Tab-separated table of N, CA and C in Angstrom:
chain	number	residue	atom	x	y	z
A	1	MET	N	100.465	210.083	101.049
A	1	MET	CA	99.696	210.424	99.820
A	1	MET	C	100.377	209.924	98.634
A	2	ALA	N	101.727	210.054	98.481
A	2	ALA	CA	102.452	209.552	97.373
A	2	ALA	C	102.465	207.982	97.420
A	3	VAL	N	102.485	207.421	98.574
A	3	VAL	CA	102.481	206.006	98.685
A	3	VAL	C	101.188	205.378	98.173
A	4	ASN	N	100.079	206.056	98.415
A	4	ASN	CA	98.791	205.571	97.970
A	4	ASN	C	98.740	205.680	96.446
A	5	ALA	N	99.259	206.672	95.813
A	5	ALA	CA	99.309	206.836	94.365
A	5	ALA	C	100.154	205.787	93.747
A	6	LEU	N	101.307	205.447	94.390
A	6	LEU	CA	102.163	204.413	93.816
A	6	LEU	C	101.501	203.056	94.020
A	7	ARG	N	100.796	202.806	95.084
A	7	ARG	CA	100.109	201.570	95.300
A	7	ARG	C	99.014	201.369	94.286
A	8	LYS	N	98.336	202.351	93.951
A	8	LYS	CA	97.228	202.329	92.879
A	8	LYS	C	97.913	202.036	91.524
A	9	LEU	N	99.007	202.728	91.230
A	9	LEU	CA	99.682	202.527	89.991
A	9	LEU	C	100.162	201.083	89.844
A	10	ALA	N	100.770	200.568	90.939
A	10	ALA	CA	101.360	199.170	90.939
A	10	ALA	C	100.155	198.172	90.761
A	11	ALA	N	99.008	198.449	91.382
A	11	ALA	CA	97.867	197.554	91.265
A	11	ALA	C	97.324	197.497	89.877
A	12	ALA	N	97.461	198.591	89.108
A	12	ALA	CA	96.915	198.655	87.785
A	12	ALA	C	97.869	198.053	86.717
A	13	ALA	N	99.171	197.767	87.135
A	13	ALA	CA	100.164	197.273	86.245
A	13	ALA	C	99.854	195.796	85.809
A	14	PRO	N	100.227	195.472	84.630
A	14	PRO	CA	100.060	194.032	84.243
A	14	PRO	C	100.902	193.135	85.074
A	15	VAL	N	100.402	191.862	85.249
A	15	VAL	CA	101.136	190.909	86.068
A	15	VAL	C	102.110	190.163	85.240
A	16	PRO	N	103.449	190.145	85.634
A	16	PRO	CA	104.426	189.394	84.905
A	16	PRO	C	104.230	187.894	85.106
A	17	LEU	N	104.016	187.135	83.996
A	17	LEU	CA	103.687	185.722	84.090
A	17	LEU	C	104.548	184.926	83.203
A	18	PHE	N	105.054	183.766	83.767
A	18	PHE	CA	105.813	182.765	83.071
A	18	PHE	C	104.954	181.577	83.009
A	19	VAL	N	104.797	180.951	81.741
A	19	VAL	CA	103.962	179.754	81.589
A	19	VAL	C	104.804	178.511	81.373
A	20	ALA	N	104.398	177.484	82.101
A	20	ALA	CA	104.902	176.157	81.872
A	20	ALA	C	103.747	175.354	81.285
A	21	GLU	N	103.841	175.022	79.982
A	21	GLU	CA	102.740	174.417	79.257
A	21	GLU	C	102.980	172.866	79.205
A	22	GLY	N	101.937	172.224	79.677
A	22	GLY	CA	101.823	170.781	79.607
A	22	GLY	C	100.925	170.303	78.449
A	23	GLU	N	100.696	169.025	78.377
A	23	GLU	CA	99.832	168.540	77.335
A	23	GLU	C	98.469	169.021	77.476
A	24	GLY	N	97.883	169.513	76.411
A	24	GLY	CA	96.494	170.036	76.461
A	24	GLY	C	96.389	171.435	76.958
A	25	GLY	N	97.463	172.147	77.098
A	25	GLY	CA	97.396	173.429	77.692
A	25	GLY	C	97.358	174.652	76.656
A	26	ARG	N	97.676	174.321	75.356
A	26	ARG	CA	97.825	175.364	74.390
A	26	ARG	C	96.558	176.206	74.223
A	27	GLU	N	95.366	175.577	74.136
A	27	GLU	CA	94.168	176.420	73.927
A	27	GLU	C	93.891	177.360	75.075
A	28	ARG	N	94.144	176.935	76.313
A	28	ARG	CA	93.926	177.800	77.466
A	28	ARG	C	94.846	179.028	77.349
A	29	ILE	N	96.139	178.698	77.009
A	29	ILE	CA	97.041	179.804	76.943
A	29	ILE	C	96.740	180.810	75.796
A	30	GLU	N	96.230	180.294	74.728
A	30	GLU	CA	95.829	181.199	73.634
A	30	GLU	C	94.691	182.107	74.006
A	31	ASP	N	93.722	181.579	74.785
A	31	ASP	CA	92.646	182.412	75.223
A	31	ASP	C	93.119	183.517	76.257
A	32	LEU	N	94.049	183.035	77.105
A	32	LEU	CA	94.616	183.993	78.108
A	32	LEU	C	95.461	185.097	77.499
A	33	ALA	N	96.079	184.739	76.383
A	33	ALA	CA	96.952	185.684	75.695
A	33	ALA	C	96.242	186.982	75.269
A	34	LEU	N	94.965	186.966	75.230
A	34	LEU	CA	94.186	188.160	74.752
A	34	LEU	C	94.032	189.186	75.902
A	35	SER	N	94.402	188.832	77.113
A	35	SER	CA	94.287	189.729	78.277
A	35	SER	C	95.329	190.772	78.265
A	36	ALA	N	94.945	192.036	78.462
A	36	ALA	CA	95.943	193.136	78.584
A	36	ALA	C	96.558	193.201	80.034
A	37	ASP	N	95.888	192.436	80.925
A	37	ASP	CA	96.293	192.448	82.372
A	37	ASP	C	97.577	191.588	82.607
A	38	ILE	N	98.091	190.940	81.619
A	38	ILE	CA	99.149	190.012	81.725
A	38	ILE	C	100.335	190.456	80.905
A	39	ASP	N	101.497	190.493	81.485
A	39	ASP	CA	102.734	190.711	80.832
A	39	ASP	C	103.450	189.373	80.684
A	40	TRP	N	103.503	188.788	79.479
A	40	TRP	CA	104.191	187.549	79.207
A	40	TRP	C	105.670	187.788	79.243
A	41	VAL	N	106.409	186.988	80.100
A	41	VAL	CA	107.849	187.197	80.128
A	41	VAL	C	108.474	185.915	79.594
A	42	ALA	N	109.734	186.038	79.130
A	42	ALA	CA	110.446	184.932	78.534
A	42	ALA	C	111.305	184.168	79.610
A	43	SER	N	111.428	184.781	80.802
A	43	SER	CA	112.253	184.123	81.784
A	43	SER	C	111.578	184.111	83.160
A	44	PRO	N	111.647	183.041	83.865
A	44	PRO	CA	111.007	182.996	85.210
A	44	PRO	C	111.570	184.066	86.170
A	45	ARG	N	112.799	184.526	85.839
A	45	ARG	CA	113.420	185.484	86.769
A	45	ARG	C	112.744	186.851	86.583
A	46	HIS	N	111.924	187.069	85.575
A	46	HIS	CA	111.215	188.338	85.386
A	46	HIS	C	109.757	188.194	85.768
A	47	ALA	N	109.326	187.066	86.295
A	47	ALA	CA	107.944	186.815	86.568
A	47	ALA	C	107.556	186.895	88.018
A	48	SER	N	106.305	187.141	88.293
A	48	SER	CA	105.826	187.066	89.634
A	48	SER	C	104.993	185.831	89.851
A	49	ILE	N	104.472	185.230	88.749
A	49	ILE	CA	103.625	184.067	88.769
A	49	ILE	C	104.100	183.080	87.801
A	50	LEU	N	104.217	181.820	88.259
A	50	LEU	CA	104.425	180.657	87.340
A	50	LEU	C	103.038	180.034	87.141
A	51	LEU	N	102.609	179.950	85.852
A	51	LEU	CA	101.341	179.403	85.540
A	51	LEU	C	101.603	178.005	84.914
A	52	VAL	N	101.147	176.967	85.550
A	52	VAL	CA	101.269	175.570	85.057
A	52	VAL	C	100.001	175.221	84.436
A	53	VAL	N	100.021	174.987	83.083
A	53	VAL	CA	98.819	174.757	82.376
A	53	VAL	C	98.866	173.445	81.691
A	54	GLY	N	97.825	172.585	81.744
A	54	GLY	CA	97.775	171.294	81.173
A	54	GLY	C	98.398	170.111	81.981
A	55	ARG	N	98.470	168.993	81.369
A	55	ARG	CA	98.918	167.782	82.119
A	55	ARG	C	100.420	167.802	82.093
A	56	ILE	N	100.973	167.679	83.224
A	56	ILE	CA	102.482	167.628	83.458
A	56	ILE	C	102.899	166.282	83.854
A	57	ARG	N	103.928	165.763	83.146
A	57	ARG	CA	104.419	164.394	83.547
A	57	ARG	C	105.129	164.461	84.894
A	58	THR	N	104.950	163.445	85.679
A	58	THR	CA	105.569	163.311	86.964
A	58	THR	C	107.140	163.486	86.894
A	59	ALA	N	107.681	163.073	85.839
A	59	ALA	CA	109.097	163.249	85.618
A	59	ALA	C	109.576	164.733	85.520
A	60	ASP	N	108.618	165.607	85.197
A	60	ASP	CA	108.931	167.023	85.047
A	60	ASP	C	108.725	167.824	86.336
A	61	TYR	N	108.229	167.236	87.422
A	61	TYR	CA	107.984	168.031	88.611
A	61	TYR	C	109.184	168.629	89.194
A	62	GLU	N	110.282	167.894	89.229
A	62	GLU	CA	111.543	168.456	89.734
A	62	GLU	C	112.060	169.648	88.957
A	63	ALA	N	111.950	169.582	87.612
A	63	ALA	CA	112.262	170.795	86.743
A	63	ALA	C	111.348	171.953	86.961
A	64	LEU	N	110.064	171.643	87.202
A	64	LEU	CA	109.070	172.730	87.516
A	64	LEU	C	109.369	173.402	88.818
A	65	GLN	N	109.820	172.615	89.782
A	65	GLN	CA	110.264	173.185	91.105
A	65	GLN	C	111.425	174.143	90.951
A	66	ARG	N	112.382	173.712	90.090
A	66	ARG	CA	113.533	174.576	89.872
A	66	ARG	C	113.117	175.877	89.171
A	67	VAL	N	112.175	175.863	88.224
A	67	VAL	CA	111.679	177.013	87.572
A	67	VAL	C	111.018	177.897	88.650
A	68	HIS	N	110.167	177.300	89.487
A	68	HIS	CA	109.521	178.103	90.535
A	68	HIS	C	110.566	178.759	91.407
A	69	ASP	N	111.630	178.075	91.761
A	69	ASP	CA	112.624	178.668	92.615
A	69	ASP	C	113.418	179.850	91.993
A	70	GLN	N	113.294	180.006	90.674
A	70	GLN	CA	113.930	181.061	89.980
A	70	GLN	C	113.070	182.364	90.036
A	71	LEU	N	111.844	182.296	90.290
A	71	LEU	CA	110.960	183.426	90.465
A	71	LEU	C	111.415	184.328	91.643
A	72	PRO	N	111.553	185.640	91.422
A	72	PRO	CA	111.835	186.524	92.585
A	72	PRO	C	110.663	186.615	93.527
A	73	HIS	N	110.994	186.883	94.791
A	73	HIS	CA	109.946	187.055	95.809
A	73	HIS	C	109.242	188.422	95.654
A	74	PRO	N	108.002	188.626	95.883
A	74	PRO	CA	107.032	187.666	96.218
A	74	PRO	C	106.669	186.867	94.879
A	75	ARG	N	106.243	185.591	95.023
A	75	ARG	CA	105.960	184.816	93.902
A	75	ARG	C	104.864	183.831	94.233
A	76	ALA	N	104.308	183.261	93.105
A	76	ALA	CA	103.170	182.328	93.335
A	76	ALA	C	103.214	181.367	92.150
A	77	THR	N	102.771	180.098	92.401
A	77	THR	CA	102.631	179.167	91.331
A	77	THR	C	101.126	178.795	91.275
A	78	LEU	N	100.573	178.813	90.125
A	78	LEU	CA	99.136	178.478	89.897
A	78	LEU	C	99.060	177.302	88.964
A	79	CYS	N	98.269	176.320	89.309
A	79	CYS	CA	98.034	175.178	88.416
A	79	CYS	C	96.606	175.306	87.850
A	80	TRP	N	96.531	175.477	86.510
A	80	TRP	CA	95.190	175.651	85.873
A	80	TRP	C	95.008	174.486	84.860
A	81	GLY	N	94.040	173.676	85.111
A	81	GLY	CA	93.741	172.565	84.256
A	81	GLY	C	94.923	171.495	84.305
A	82	SER	N	95.557	171.515	85.440
A	82	SER	CA	96.714	170.614	85.622
A	82	SER	C	96.585	169.748	86.902
A	83	ASP	N	97.039	168.547	86.769
A	83	ASP	CA	97.051	167.656	87.893
A	83	ASP	C	98.376	167.626	88.596
A	84	ALA	N	99.224	168.642	88.323
A	84	ALA	CA	100.531	168.652	88.922
A	84	ALA	C	100.450	168.784	90.404
A	85	ASP	N	101.243	168.009	91.176
A	85	ASP	CA	101.218	168.110	92.595
A	85	ASP	C	102.515	168.776	93.077
A	86	LEU	N	102.455	170.143	92.969
A	86	LEU	CA	103.645	170.922	93.333
A	86	LEU	C	103.412	171.554	94.717
A	87	PRO	N	104.403	171.482	95.548
A	87	PRO	CA	104.320	172.035	96.908
A	87	PRO	C	104.064	173.534	96.892
A	88	GLY	N	103.061	174.062	97.557
A	88	GLY	CA	102.729	175.415	97.623
A	88	GLY	C	101.957	175.994	96.444
A	89	ALA	N	101.674	175.183	95.464
A	89	ALA	CA	100.933	175.671	94.350
A	89	ALA	C	99.448	175.872	94.615
A	90	LEU	N	98.841	176.838	94.079
A	90	LEU	CA	97.416	177.100	94.150
A	90	LEU	C	96.780	176.555	92.992
A	91	ARG	N	95.609	175.951	93.145
A	91	ARG	CA	94.808	175.417	92.018
A	91	ARG	C	93.730	176.389	91.606
A	92	VAL	N	93.551	176.504	90.296
A	92	VAL	CA	92.472	177.257	89.744
A	92	VAL	C	91.424	176.227	89.360
A	93	ASP	N	90.371	176.186	90.048
A	93	ASP	CA	89.342	175.060	89.820
A	93	ASP	C	88.579	175.200	88.508
A	94	ALA	N	87.937	174.149	88.093
A	94	ALA	CA	87.244	174.148	86.845
A	94	ALA	C	86.051	175.193	86.776
A	95	ALA	N	85.488	175.575	87.899
A	95	ALA	CA	84.547	176.623	87.927
A	95	ALA	C	84.986	177.937	87.439
A	96	ALA	N	86.327	178.195	87.613
A	96	ALA	CA	86.906	179.453	87.225
A	96	ALA	C	87.435	179.431	85.785
A	97	ASP	N	87.344	178.251	85.122
A	97	ASP	CA	87.728	178.049	83.757
A	97	ASP	C	86.731	178.644	82.825
A	98	PRO	N	87.221	179.536	82.017
A	98	PRO	CA	86.264	180.286	81.060
A	98	PRO	C	85.872	179.368	79.902
A	99	GLN	N	86.412	178.197	79.705
A	99	GLN	CA	85.968	177.327	78.590
A	99	GLN	C	84.741	176.578	78.927
């Protein structure tokens, strides 16, 4: 019974998110910043999700992989409006884009 209550409480908690912003990603981030369901964190070590937004230079892929590796488990990387080819990253397609 207590486990179910804790599970519901955890599901209602904001998601800790660290953002890697690329070219053209600022507007998407500003729109997302209005959501109360997200806890913006200053360090990837405090995040559950790495959100890659905008166009990322190929030269930055290795640095992004290092940032991803700093996220504690369980973790996920999402690419939103980004052409970044990162191993294991999930893509948010254009149909899910609120713009």
